[in-house]
Coordinates of C-alpha atoms in Angstrom, one line a residue:
Chain R
M1 CA -12.8 -31.1 6.8
N2 CA -16.1 -27.9 7.3
V3 CA -13.6 -26.2 5.7
W4 CA -13.4 -28.3 2.2
R5 CA -16.9 -28.7 2.1
S6 CA -17.9 -25.1 2.6
L7 CA -15.2 -24.2 0.3
R8 CA -16.1 -26.5 -2.1
R9 CA -20.3 -25.0 -2.1
D10 CA -18.8 -21.2 -2.9
G11 CA -18.2 -20.7 -6.8
W12 CA -16.6 -18.0 -6.7
A13 CA -14.0 -19.5 -4.7
L14 CA -13.7 -22.4 -6.4
A15 CA -13.4 -20.0 -10.0
G16 CA -10.6 -18.3 -7.9
A17 CA -8.5 -20.9 -6.9
V18 CA -9.3 -22.3 -10.3
V19 CA -7.4 -19.0 -11.3
V20 CA -5.0 -19.3 -9.0
V21 CA -3.9 -23.3 -9.8
L22 CA -3.5 -22.1 -13.3
F23 CA -1.1 -19.2 -13.1
V24 CA 0.6 -21.2 -10.6
L25 CA 1.7 -24.0 -13.3
A26 CA 2.2 -21.2 -15.9
A27 CA 4.9 -20.3 -13.2
L28 CA 6.1 -23.8 -13.0
F29 CA 6.6 -24.8 -16.4
A30 CA 7.2 -21.7 -18.2
P31 CA 9.6 -22.7 -20.3
L32 CA 7.7 -26.0 -21.4
I33 CA 4.7 -23.6 -22.5
T34 CA 6.8 -21.5 -23.8
G35 CA 8.4 -24.0 -25.8
V36 CA 5.4 -25.6 -27.1
V37 CA 4.9 -22.4 -29.3
G38 CA 8.8 -22.2 -29.9
Q39 CA 9.5 -18.9 -28.1
N40 CA 11.8 -17.7 -24.6
P41 CA 11.2 -14.1 -23.3
Y42 CA 14.9 -13.3 -23.9
T43 CA 15.3 -13.6 -28.0
Y44 CA 15.2 -10.2 -29.9
H45 CA 13.1 -10.0 -32.9
L46 CA 14.1 -7.4 -34.9
S47 CA 12.3 -7.5 -38.3
T48 CA 8.9 -8.1 -36.1
L49 CA 9.2 -4.1 -35.7
D50 CA 8.9 -1.2 -37.7
G51 CA 11.4 1.8 -38.1
S52 CA 10.2 3.5 -34.6
G53 CA 11.0 0.4 -32.8
A54 CA 7.0 0.0 -33.1
P55 CA 5.8 -3.8 -33.5
K56 CA 4.0 -4.4 -37.2
G57 CA 0.6 -5.8 -37.6
F58 CA -2.1 -6.0 -35.3
G59 CA -2.7 -5.7 -32.0
G60 CA 1.7 -5.3 -31.5
G61 CA 2.0 -7.7 -33.7
I62 CA -0.3 -10.7 -33.0
S63 CA 1.3 -13.7 -35.4
A64 CA 1.1 -17.6 -34.9
Q65 CA 4.4 -17.1 -33.9
H66 CA 3.7 -14.9 -30.9
P67 CA -0.2 -15.1 -30.1
F68 CA 0.1 -11.7 -28.3
G69 CA 2.3 -9.9 -29.9
V70 CA 6.1 -8.5 -29.3
E71 CA 7.8 -6.2 -27.5
P72 CA 8.0 -2.5 -28.8
L73 CA 11.6 -1.9 -29.4
T74 CA 13.0 -5.2 -28.7
G75 CA 11.1 -7.4 -30.4
R76 CA 10.6 -9.9 -27.6
D77 CA 7.8 -12.5 -27.5
L78 CA 5.1 -11.0 -25.6
F79 CA 3.1 -13.8 -24.2
A80 CA 6.5 -15.5 -23.1
I81 CA 7.1 -12.4 -20.7
V82 CA 3.7 -12.8 -19.7
V83 CA 4.2 -16.5 -18.6
Y84 CA 8.1 -16.3 -16.7
G85 CA 6.3 -13.0 -15.1
S86 CA 3.9 -15.1 -13.9
Q87 CA 7.0 -16.5 -11.6
V88 CA 8.2 -13.5 -9.9
S89 CA 4.6 -12.6 -9.6
I90 CA 4.0 -15.1 -7.7
A91 CA 7.0 -16.3 -6.3
V92 CA 7.7 -12.8 -4.8
G93 CA 3.9 -13.0 -3.7
I94 CA 3.5 -15.7 -1.6
A95 CA 7.2 -15.1 -0.4
A96 CA 7.0 -11.8 1.5
S97 CA 3.3 -13.1 2.4
V98 CA 5.2 -15.8 4.4
V99 CA 7.5 -13.0 6.1
S100 CA 4.7 -10.9 6.8
V101 CA 2.5 -13.6 8.4
L102 CA 5.6 -15.4 10.2
L103 CA 6.6 -12.0 11.3
G104 CA 3.1 -10.7 12.6
A105 CA 3.0 -13.8 14.2
L106 CA 5.4 -14.3 16.4
V107 CA 5.2 -10.0 17.4
G108 CA 1.0 -11.0 18.0
L109 CA 2.1 -14.0 20.4
V110 CA 4.6 -12.1 22.4
S111 CA 2.7 -9.4 22.6
G112 CA -0.7 -10.1 22.9
Y113 CA 0.7 -13.3 25.7
F114 CA 3.3 -10.9 27.3
G115 CA 1.1 -7.8 27.8
G116 CA 2.7 -4.8 29.5
W117 CA 5.4 -3.2 28.5
T118 CA 6.1 -4.8 25.4
D119 CA 2.6 -5.1 24.3
R120 CA 2.9 -1.0 24.9
I121 CA 5.0 -0.9 23.1
V122 CA 5.2 -3.1 20.1
S123 CA 1.3 -1.8 19.8
R124 CA 2.6 1.6 19.3
V125 CA 5.0 0.5 16.7
V126 CA 2.3 -1.3 15.2
D127 CA -0.1 2.3 14.9
V128 CA 3.0 4.1 13.0
M129 CA 3.8 1.5 11.3
L130 CA -0.3 1.1 9.6
G131 CA -0.1 4.3 8.8
F132 CA 2.7 4.8 7.2
P133 CA 3.9 6.1 3.2
S134 CA 5.1 2.4 3.5
L135 CA 5.3 2.5 -0.7
I136 CA 7.8 5.8 -0.3
F137 CA 9.6 3.8 2.4
M138 CA 10.0 0.6 -0.2
I139 CA 11.2 3.2 -3.2
A140 CA 13.9 4.8 -1.5
L141 CA 15.3 1.4 0.4
T142 CA 16.4 0.3 -3.0
A143 CA 18.3 3.4 -3.2
I144 CA 20.4 2.3 -0.6
V145 CA 21.0 -1.2 -1.0
A146 CA 24.2 -2.7 -3.2
A147 CA 23.7 -4.1 -5.9
S148 CA 25.2 -7.1 -5.1
F149 CA 22.2 -7.7 -3.2
P150 CA 20.4 -9.9 -4.9
R151 CA 16.9 -7.8 -6.0
P152 CA 13.9 -10.6 -6.2
A153 CA 15.0 -11.2 -2.3
L154 CA 15.4 -7.4 -1.0
I155 CA 11.6 -7.4 -2.5
V156 CA 10.4 -10.2 -0.9
L157 CA 11.9 -8.9 2.5
V158 CA 10.7 -5.1 1.9
I159 CA 7.2 -6.2 0.8
G160 CA 7.1 -8.6 4.1
F161 CA 8.7 -6.2 6.5
F162 CA 5.9 -4.0 5.8
G163 CA 3.2 -6.1 5.8
W164 CA 3.7 -7.8 9.2
P165 CA 1.8 -5.1 11.7
A166 CA -2.0 -6.1 10.8
V167 CA -1.1 -9.7 11.1
A168 CA 0.4 -8.9 14.4
R169 CA -3.0 -6.6 15.4
V170 CA -5.4 -9.1 14.7
I171 CA -2.9 -12.3 16.4
R172 CA -2.2 -10.3 19.5
G173 CA -6.5 -9.7 20.4
Q174 CA -6.6 -12.6 19.3
V175 CA -4.4 -14.2 22.1
L176 CA -5.7 -11.4 24.7
T177 CA -9.0 -13.4 25.0
L178 CA -7.6 -16.7 24.3
K179 CA -4.7 -16.3 27.1
R180 CA -7.8 -16.2 29.6
R181 CA -9.5 -19.4 28.4
T182 CA -9.7 -22.7 30.4
F183 CA -7.0 -25.2 28.2
V184 CA -4.3 -22.1 29.1
V185 CA -4.7 -21.0 32.5
A186 CA -5.0 -25.1 33.0
S187 CA -1.8 -25.5 30.5
E188 CA 0.3 -23.0 33.0
A189 CA -0.8 -24.0 36.2
M190 CA 0.7 -27.8 35.3
G191 CA 3.8 -25.8 35.0
A192 CA 4.4 -25.2 31.0
G193 CA 6.5 -22.4 30.1
P194 CA 5.8 -19.6 27.8
G195 CA 7.4 -21.5 24.8
H196 CA 5.2 -24.1 25.4
V197 CA 1.9 -22.2 25.9
L198 CA 2.6 -19.9 22.5
L199 CA 3.9 -22.9 20.2
T200 CA 1.4 -26.2 21.2
Q201 CA -1.5 -24.2 22.9
L202 CA -2.1 -20.0 21.2
L203 CA -0.7 -20.9 17.8
P204 CA -2.5 -23.3 16.9
N205 CA -5.8 -21.5 17.6
V206 CA -5.0 -18.5 15.5
F207 CA -3.4 -20.5 12.8
S208 CA -6.7 -20.4 10.9
T209 CA -6.3 -16.2 11.3
L210 CA -3.1 -16.7 9.7
L211 CA -4.0 -18.8 7.1
V212 CA -6.8 -16.1 6.2
Y213 CA -4.2 -13.3 6.3
A214 CA -1.9 -15.6 3.9
A215 CA -4.3 -15.7 1.5
I216 CA -4.9 -12.2 1.5
L217 CA -1.4 -11.1 2.0
V218 CA -0.4 -12.5 -1.6
P219 CA -2.6 -10.3 -4.2
A220 CA -1.2 -7.5 -2.4
S221 CA 2.3 -8.3 -2.2
I222 CA 1.6 -8.9 -5.8
G223 CA 0.3 -5.7 -6.0
T224 CA 3.8 -4.4 -4.7
E225 CA 5.8 -6.2 -6.6
A226 CA 3.9 -4.9 -9.6
A227 CA 4.2 -1.4 -8.3
L228 CA 7.7 -1.1 -7.7
S229 CA 8.9 -2.5 -11.3
F230 CA 6.4 -0.2 -12.6
L231 CA 8.4 2.2 -11.3
G232 CA 11.2 1.3 -12.5
V233 CA 12.7 -0.2 -8.7
G234 CA 11.9 -3.8 -8.7
V235 CA 13.3 -7.0 -10.3
P236 CA 16.1 -5.0 -12.7
P237 CA 15.5 -6.4 -16.8
P238 CA 15.7 -9.0 -18.2
T239 CA 13.5 -10.3 -15.9
P240 CA 10.8 -10.0 -17.2
S241 CA 7.7 -8.8 -14.8
W242 CA 4.3 -7.7 -15.1
G243 CA 4.8 -4.5 -13.3
R244 CA 7.7 -3.4 -15.4
S245 CA 6.2 -4.1 -18.7
I246 CA 2.9 -2.1 -18.2
G247 CA 5.4 0.5 -16.5
D248 CA 7.1 0.4 -20.3
A249 CA 4.4 0.3 -22.0
V250 CA 3.7 4.0 -20.4
A251 CA 5.7 5.3 -23.5
W252 CA 4.0 2.7 -26.1
F253 CA 0.2 2.5 -25.3
S254 CA -1.1 4.9 -27.8
T255 CA 0.8 3.3 -30.5
D256 CA 0.5 -0.2 -29.1
P257 CA -2.1 -0.4 -26.9
A258 CA -1.4 -4.8 -26.8
Y259 CA 1.9 -4.3 -25.2
L260 CA -0.3 -2.9 -21.8
V261 CA -3.5 -5.2 -22.0
F262 CA -2.0 -8.2 -22.2
P263 CA 0.5 -7.9 -18.9
G264 CA -2.4 -6.2 -17.7
A265 CA -4.4 -8.7 -17.4
A266 CA -2.2 -11.6 -16.0
L267 CA -1.8 -8.7 -13.1
F268 CA -5.8 -7.8 -12.7
L269 CA -6.4 -11.7 -13.0
V270 CA -4.3 -13.4 -10.2
T271 CA -4.8 -10.6 -8.3
L272 CA -8.8 -11.6 -8.7
G273 CA -8.3 -14.7 -7.8
F274 CA -5.9 -14.7 -4.7
N275 CA -8.7 -11.8 -3.6
V276 CA -12.0 -13.8 -4.3
F277 CA -10.4 -17.1 -2.9
G278 CA -9.1 -15.4 0.3
D279 CA -12.4 -14.1 0.6
G280 CA -14.1 -17.6 0.3
L281 CA -11.7 -19.2 3.0
R282 CA -12.2 -16.6 5.3
D283 CA -16.2 -16.9 4.9
A284 CA -15.3 -21.1 5.4
L285 CA -12.8 -20.5 8.8
D286 CA -15.2 -18.2 10.3
P287 CA -18.3 -19.9 12.0
R288 CA -19.3 -16.5 12.4
V289 CA -20.1 -15.4 9.4
S290 CA -23.1 -16.8 7.9
R291 CA -23.4 -18.5 4.0
R292 CA -24.5 -17.1 0.7
G293 CA -22.1 -14.0 2.1
S294 CA -24.9 -11.9 3.5
H295 CA -22.8 -10.2 6.0
R296 CA -18.7 -10.5 5.7
R297 CA -16.6 -9.3 8.3
R298 CA -13.8 -7.0 6.5
T299 CA -10.4 -8.4 7.7
A300 CA -7.9 -6.7 5.9
P301 CA -6.1 -5.0 7.1
V302 CA -7.6 -3.2 10.6
P303 CA -10.1 -5.5 12.6
T304 CA -11.9 -2.5 13.6
E305 CA -13.4 -4.1 16.4
E306 CA -9.1 -3.1 18.2
L307 CA -9.4 0.5 17.3
V308 CA -12.3 1.9 20.0
Chain J
M1 CA -9.1 21.2 29.9
R2 CA -9.7 17.2 29.4
L3 CA -9.5 18.5 25.7
L4 CA -6.8 20.1 26.1
R5 CA -4.7 17.4 28.0
F6 CA -5.7 15.1 25.2
V7 CA -4.1 16.9 22.4
L8 CA -1.0 18.0 24.7
L9 CA -0.8 14.0 25.3
R10 CA -1.1 13.1 21.1
L11 CA 0.8 16.1 20.4
A12 CA 3.9 14.6 22.9
G13 CA 3.3 11.1 20.9
V14 CA 4.0 12.8 17.5
V15 CA 7.2 14.3 18.4
I16 CA 8.0 10.8 20.2
V17 CA 7.0 9.0 16.9
L18 CA 9.2 12.0 14.3
L19 CA 12.4 10.9 17.1
V20 CA 12.2 7.5 16.3
V21 CA 11.2 7.5 12.6
T22 CA 14.3 10.4 12.5
A23 CA 16.3 7.7 14.1
A24 CA 15.5 5.2 12.0
T25 CA 16.0 6.7 8.2
Y26 CA 19.6 8.4 9.9
V27 CA 20.7 4.8 10.6
I28 CA 18.7 3.3 7.6
F29 CA 20.4 5.8 5.2
F30 CA 23.5 7.4 6.0
L31 CA 24.9 5.1 9.0
L32 CA 24.3 1.3 7.2
P33 CA 25.3 1.8 3.9
A34 CA 29.6 2.3 2.7
N35 CA 29.7 5.5 1.6
P36 CA 26.7 7.6 1.8
A37 CA 28.5 11.1 0.1
Q38 CA 28.6 8.4 -2.7
S39 CA 25.3 7.9 -2.8
S40 CA 24.2 12.0 -2.1
C41 CA 26.8 13.1 -4.8
G42 CA 24.2 12.4 -8.0
K43 CA 25.2 11.7 -11.1
P44 CA 27.3 12.8 -12.5
C45 CA 29.4 12.8 -9.7
T46 CA 32.1 15.7 -9.9
P47 CA 34.7 16.6 -6.5
E48 CA 33.4 19.3 -6.0
H49 CA 30.3 17.6 -5.2
L50 CA 31.4 14.8 -3.3
A51 CA 33.7 17.0 -1.1
L52 CA 30.5 19.0 -0.1
A53 CA 28.9 15.8 0.6
K54 CA 31.0 14.8 2.7
R55 CA 31.5 17.8 4.4
F56 CA 27.5 18.0 4.4
L57 CA 27.4 14.5 6.0
G58 CA 30.2 15.4 8.9
L59 CA 31.2 11.5 8.1
D60 CA 34.9 12.2 10.0
R61 CA 32.7 13.0 13.0
P62 CA 30.6 10.9 16.1
W63 CA 27.4 9.1 14.6
Y64 CA 25.8 11.3 17.5
V65 CA 27.3 14.7 16.3
Q66 CA 25.8 14.0 12.3
Y67 CA 22.4 12.7 13.7
G68 CA 22.6 16.0 15.5
D69 CA 23.3 18.7 12.8
Y70 CA 20.8 16.6 11.1
L71 CA 18.2 17.0 13.5
R72 CA 19.2 20.4 14.2
G73 CA 19.1 20.9 10.6
I74 CA 15.1 19.6 10.4
V75 CA 14.1 22.0 13.7
A76 CA 16.3 24.7 13.5
G77 CA 18.2 25.2 10.0
R78 CA 21.2 25.2 9.0
T79 CA 24.7 26.8 7.1
F80 CA 27.6 24.4 6.3
G81 CA 30.5 25.3 4.9
S82 CA 32.2 28.9 5.9
G83 CA 32.9 32.4 4.2
G84 CA 31.5 33.3 -0.1
G85 CA 30.5 29.5 0.0
A86 CA 28.7 28.5 2.6
I87 CA 25.8 26.9 1.3
D88 CA 22.3 27.8 3.7
C89 CA 19.3 25.8 4.4
A90 CA 16.4 27.1 6.0
A91 CA 14.5 25.6 8.8
P92 CA 12.8 22.7 8.2
C93 CA 16.3 21.4 6.5
F94 CA 15.3 17.8 5.2
G95 CA 18.8 17.5 3.2
Y96 CA 20.8 19.1 0.6
S97 CA 20.6 18.0 -2.9
F98 CA 24.1 18.6 -4.2
L99 CA 23.1 17.6 -7.6
R100 CA 20.6 20.1 -8.0
S101 CA 23.0 22.9 -5.6
T102 CA 18.9 23.5 -4.2
P103 CA 17.7 22.6 -0.4
V104 CA 15.5 19.5 -0.6
T105 CA 12.4 21.2 0.5
E106 CA 12.7 23.9 -1.9
L107 CA 12.5 21.1 -4.3
I108 CA 9.3 19.0 -2.2
V109 CA 7.3 22.9 -1.3
A110 CA 7.6 23.0 -5.4
R111 CA 6.5 19.6 -5.7
L112 CA 4.0 19.2 -3.3
P113 CA 1.0 20.9 -4.6
V114 CA 0.9 18.6 -7.6
T115 CA 0.7 15.3 -5.0
A116 CA -1.6 17.1 -2.5
S117 CA -4.1 18.2 -5.3
I118 CA -4.5 14.1 -6.5
A119 CA -4.0 12.8 -3.5
V120 CA -7.1 15.1 -1.5
G121 CA -9.3 14.8 -4.5
A122 CA -8.8 11.1 -4.6
A123 CA -9.7 10.6 -0.9
V124 CA -12.6 13.5 -1.4
L125 CA -13.4 10.8 -4.5
W126 CA -13.0 7.4 -2.5
L127 CA -14.7 8.7 0.6
L128 CA -18.1 10.2 -1.2
A129 CA -18.2 7.1 -3.9
G130 CA -17.2 4.9 -1.4
V131 CA -19.4 5.6 1.4
A132 CA -22.6 5.8 -0.8
A133 CA -21.8 2.4 -3.1
G134 CA -21.4 0.8 0.6
T135 CA -25.1 1.9 1.8
V136 CA -27.1 1.3 -1.4
A137 CA -25.5 -2.6 -0.9
A138 CA -26.8 -3.0 2.7
I139 CA -30.4 -0.8 2.0
R140 CA -31.1 -3.5 -1.0
R141 CA -28.6 -6.1 1.4
G142 CA -29.3 -9.1 -1.2
R143 CA -30.3 -7.4 -3.7
A144 CA -29.5 -6.9 -7.7
A145 CA -27.8 -3.7 -6.6
D146 CA -26.3 -5.4 -3.8
R147 CA -24.5 -7.7 -5.6
V148 CA -23.6 -5.4 -8.4
V149 CA -22.3 -3.1 -5.9
M150 CA -19.8 -6.2 -4.2
A151 CA -18.8 -7.7 -7.7
A152 CA -17.6 -4.5 -8.7
A153 CA -15.9 -3.7 -5.7
I154 CA -14.4 -6.9 -5.9
A155 CA -12.8 -6.5 -8.8
G156 CA -12.2 -2.9 -7.9
V157 CA -9.9 -4.0 -5.7
S158 CA -8.2 -6.1 -7.9
A159 CA -7.8 -3.4 -10.5
P160 CA -3.8 -1.4 -9.9
A161 CA -4.4 2.4 -9.8
Y162 CA -1.6 2.6 -12.9
L163 CA -3.5 0.2 -14.7
V164 CA -6.5 1.4 -14.2
G165 CA -4.8 5.0 -15.4
L166 CA -3.7 3.8 -18.7
L167 CA -6.6 2.1 -19.6
A168 CA -8.5 5.1 -18.5
I169 CA -6.6 7.5 -20.8
L170 CA -6.0 4.9 -23.9
L171 CA -10.1 5.4 -23.3
F172 CA -10.9 8.6 -22.1
G173 CA -8.0 10.4 -23.7
F174 CA -6.6 8.5 -27.5
G175 CA -9.9 6.9 -27.9
L176 CA -12.5 9.4 -27.4
G177 CA -10.5 12.2 -26.8
W178 CA -13.0 13.9 -23.9
L179 CA -9.5 14.2 -21.4
P180 CA -6.1 15.6 -21.2
T181 CA -3.8 12.2 -21.1
G182 CA -1.7 13.5 -18.5
G183 CA 0.2 17.0 -16.9
Y184 CA -0.8 19.0 -14.5
Q185 CA -2.1 22.4 -14.9
P186 CA -1.2 24.7 -11.6
L187 CA -4.2 25.6 -9.7
T188 CA -3.6 29.3 -9.3
E189 CA -3.0 29.9 -13.2
D190 CA -5.7 27.8 -14.2
P191 CA -8.4 26.7 -12.3
A192 CA -10.5 25.0 -14.8
G193 CA -7.8 23.3 -16.2
W194 CA -6.3 21.8 -13.3
F195 CA -9.6 20.1 -12.6
V196 CA -9.5 18.5 -16.2
H197 CA -6.2 17.4 -16.1
L198 CA -6.5 15.6 -12.5
I199 CA -10.2 14.0 -13.5
L200 CA -8.8 10.5 -14.5
P201 CA -6.0 10.1 -12.3
W202 CA -8.3 11.1 -8.7
C203 CA -10.8 8.5 -10.2
A204 CA -7.9 6.2 -11.2
L205 CA -6.5 6.4 -7.5
A206 CA -9.7 6.4 -5.7
I207 CA -11.1 3.1 -7.4
I208 CA -9.3 0.9 -5.0
S209 CA -10.1 2.7 -1.9
A210 CA -13.5 3.1 -3.2
A211 CA -14.3 -0.4 -3.2
V212 CA -12.7 -1.5 0.0
Y213 CA -14.4 1.2 1.4
A214 CA -17.6 0.1 -0.2
R215 CA -17.4 -3.3 1.5
L216 CA -16.7 -1.9 4.6
T217 CA -19.0 1.1 5.1
R218 CA -21.8 -2.5 4.0
S219 CA -20.7 -4.3 6.5
E220 CA -20.6 -1.7 8.8
L221 CA -23.9 -0.8 8.6
L222 CA -25.6 -3.7 8.0
D223 CA -24.0 -4.6 11.5
Q224 CA -25.6 -1.5 13.0
L225 CA -28.7 -1.6 11.4
G226 CA -29.5 -5.2 13.4
Q227 CA -29.4 -2.9 16.7
D228 CA -31.8 -2.2 18.9
H229 CA -31.7 1.7 18.7
I230 CA -32.8 1.2 14.7
R231 CA -35.6 -0.4 15.8
T232 CA -36.9 2.3 18.8
A233 CA -36.3 5.0 15.9
R234 CA -38.1 3.0 13.4
A235 CA -40.7 2.2 15.8
K236 CA -41.3 5.9 17.5
G237 CA -42.0 6.8 12.8
L238 CA -39.1 7.7 11.9
R239 CA -38.6 7.7 8.8
E240 CA -36.5 5.4 6.9
P241 CA -33.8 7.4 5.3
A242 CA -33.9 8.9 8.3
V243 CA -33.0 6.0 10.2
I244 CA -30.1 5.4 8.0
V245 CA -28.3 8.0 8.1
R246 CA -29.2 9.8 11.3
H247 CA -28.2 6.5 13.4
G248 CA -27.0 4.4 11.3
L249 CA -24.7 5.8 9.1
R250 CA -23.4 7.9 11.7
N251 CA -22.5 5.0 13.8
A252 CA -21.4 2.8 10.9
L253 CA -19.4 5.5 9.6
I254 CA -17.0 5.6 13.2
P255 CA -15.1 2.7 11.5
V256 CA -14.7 3.9 8.3
V257 CA -12.7 6.8 9.8
T258 CA -10.4 4.8 11.5
V259 CA -9.7 3.4 8.2
F260 CA -9.2 6.3 6.6
G261 CA -6.2 7.9 8.8
L262 CA -4.8 4.9 8.5
D263 CA -5.0 5.0 4.7
L264 CA -3.8 8.0 4.7
G265 CA 0.1 6.7 3.9
S266 CA -1.0 4.7 0.7
L267 CA -2.5 7.8 -0.3
L268 CA 0.7 9.1 -0.5
G269 CA 1.7 6.2 -2.2
G270 CA -0.8 5.8 -4.6
A271 CA -0.1 9.1 -5.5
V272 CA 3.7 8.4 -6.3
I273 CA 2.3 5.6 -9.1
T274 CA -0.4 8.1 -10.0
E275 CA 1.9 10.6 -11.0
R276 CA 3.7 8.5 -13.3
V277 CA 0.9 7.1 -15.3
F278 CA -0.5 11.3 -15.5
S279 CA 3.2 12.2 -16.4
M280 CA 3.0 14.5 -13.6
Q281 CA 5.8 16.7 -11.9
G282 CA 5.1 15.9 -8.5
M283 CA 7.2 14.6 -5.1
G284 CA 6.3 11.1 -6.2
A285 CA 7.9 11.9 -9.4
L286 CA 10.7 13.3 -7.5
L287 CA 11.6 10.5 -5.8
V288 CA 11.4 8.3 -8.4
D289 CA 13.9 10.6 -10.7
S290 CA 16.3 11.2 -7.7
I291 CA 16.8 6.7 -7.1
G292 CA 18.3 6.9 -10.7
A293 CA 20.3 10.0 -10.6
L294 CA 21.8 8.5 -7.4
D295 CA 20.7 11.7 -5.2
L296 CA 20.3 10.1 -1.9
Q297 CA 19.7 13.3 -0.5
V298 CA 16.6 14.2 -2.1
V299 CA 15.4 10.3 -1.6
V300 CA 15.4 10.1 1.6
G301 CA 14.6 14.1 1.9
V302 CA 11.4 12.7 0.2
T303 CA 10.9 9.5 2.1
L304 CA 11.0 11.4 5.5
F305 CA 9.1 14.4 4.6
S306 CA 6.1 11.9 3.7
A307 CA 6.5 10.4 7.3
F308 CA 6.0 13.6 8.9
L309 CA 3.1 14.6 6.8
I310 CA 1.4 11.5 7.5
T311 CA 1.9 11.4 11.3
I312 CA 1.0 15.4 11.4
A313 CA -2.4 14.2 8.9
N314 CA -2.8 11.2 11.5
L315 CA -2.9 13.3 14.5
V316 CA -5.7 15.9 13.4
V317 CA -7.6 12.5 12.2
D318 CA -7.0 11.2 15.9
I319 CA -8.4 14.8 17.3
V320 CA -11.0 15.4 14.9
Y321 CA -12.4 11.6 15.6
G322 CA -11.7 12.0 19.4
L323 CA -14.2 15.2 19.2
L324 CA -16.3 12.9 16.9
D325 CA -17.1 10.1 19.1
P326 CA -18.0 10.9 22.5
R327 CA -16.7 7.0 23.1
V328 CA -13.2 8.5 23.0
Q329 CA -11.9 8.8 26.3
L330 CA -10.2 12.1 26.1
G331 CA -7.2 11.4 28.1

């Protein structure tokens, strides 16, 4: 396939993919990996701390047993926390972007195809939601949802819900041109109902766009999860989360910078990996883009041609 | 008069949006939850606070009366209770904190300068830095400067503001001792202190968006520079800087302004995070603290206020944009 060939030739995209795969593997095999050094992210090691609660020794208590050092106050193994943290980040990132893409595809297909008032109302809603202070809304939502509702699922739904407008807008734009093409008109003339046209004629043609958006939304969703956890309204303890570790590190990082650096580096690397890979995927799937990245169209977050 | 019509139409649209947002917020936060009075009561929740919260929310009355009171509070202010114990919440009344015994609007107004200082400064910085870097990259397309800017841009897009901020505090605050490690000085009391305390927050918050804008500016400018009117400008002997700025950049910036209007919301969200990183007591800190303190009135008030602020800011961007770009049809 053409896409694979051009992806394979794009060194940056490959490097991004490798980083992503490594983190996914870390998430899947977290118990095995941390088992090798004989650690888990929950056991307290109070003997590794000094009287103030800060880790003893160099770099936040780096040692043979604790390759990344330990967490201040608890002495939990930071390597295990970082490795297990990839589970939350990647699971939430992927699940939330799937929610966004599904919702966005549905809304975009329907409003683009049916047009009229449906389209007008949907477009207004999309306009408003795109400019919305969504992070503030997400923070507020965590205040009222019952504690019995599983937090990770809530985070996925909330992040996913605020991600769909960008997808819907682009898909709508594509559907507007697609629905006048001969194959769609022919299908309608042969008596195909709206469901058939949407699913078998239009959906396959916007699929590559959906794929690119999924790739772009994953790092964005990972960042949002980390931001919510950083602010203390994300995934609850003791489940390891990079964002929460970084948030906790605020109180410690003048004495123990390592506590900030390791989770921070993991978050940065996985985001960078997804972003670089998403860029490559977009270039590979978009025939208008010339190779060598000389003229990249920006896909996220808004297609500017729709606005004027 | 077409301009007046345009402004009035947009204004009507904004009013509808605000009504919908208020209704949605009210339903989500006060009608759907099982016990909104309890969540508004604060921690610790005294019986007096709980009784006040129940009376303020009017939970014994039908939902449309509750919502009506709420809306009236925002537009005209409201007083609840009677006699000596009456509590006055002046317009725009975004709720009343029983925990702090203060109208939410007062709490927000006290915190707004901090958040506004962070947000406005960061926005100016990211627009300037992003457009400048994108322009350089476009002019030097394919050369070293372009590669450096684009590599920095993709790294910048991947670096969350709080991470950059914390590392910057570590380096410039604790390490080199050049800049304060956090806190806020009011502009009116100490302009120099205000500026010094905001340098790191501005940079931390601006970096992601500057990266996004650099990429956007570059691709839009390259688009423009390939067009006929640029060739004409060059052919008539205009100097290159004039060609790029007056004919290229001017058109390339139109989509940048559009995206900027859409980014105001995330700017506010970013300011919330930045406040936490730099221990500044702004609106975001108020919001996050109120979540911990179970002070739902403040949480909803801040949320709704942000939505109002962004909607109105967008209206302003929209109008400015309509004036700048002759292609936008007024009316």
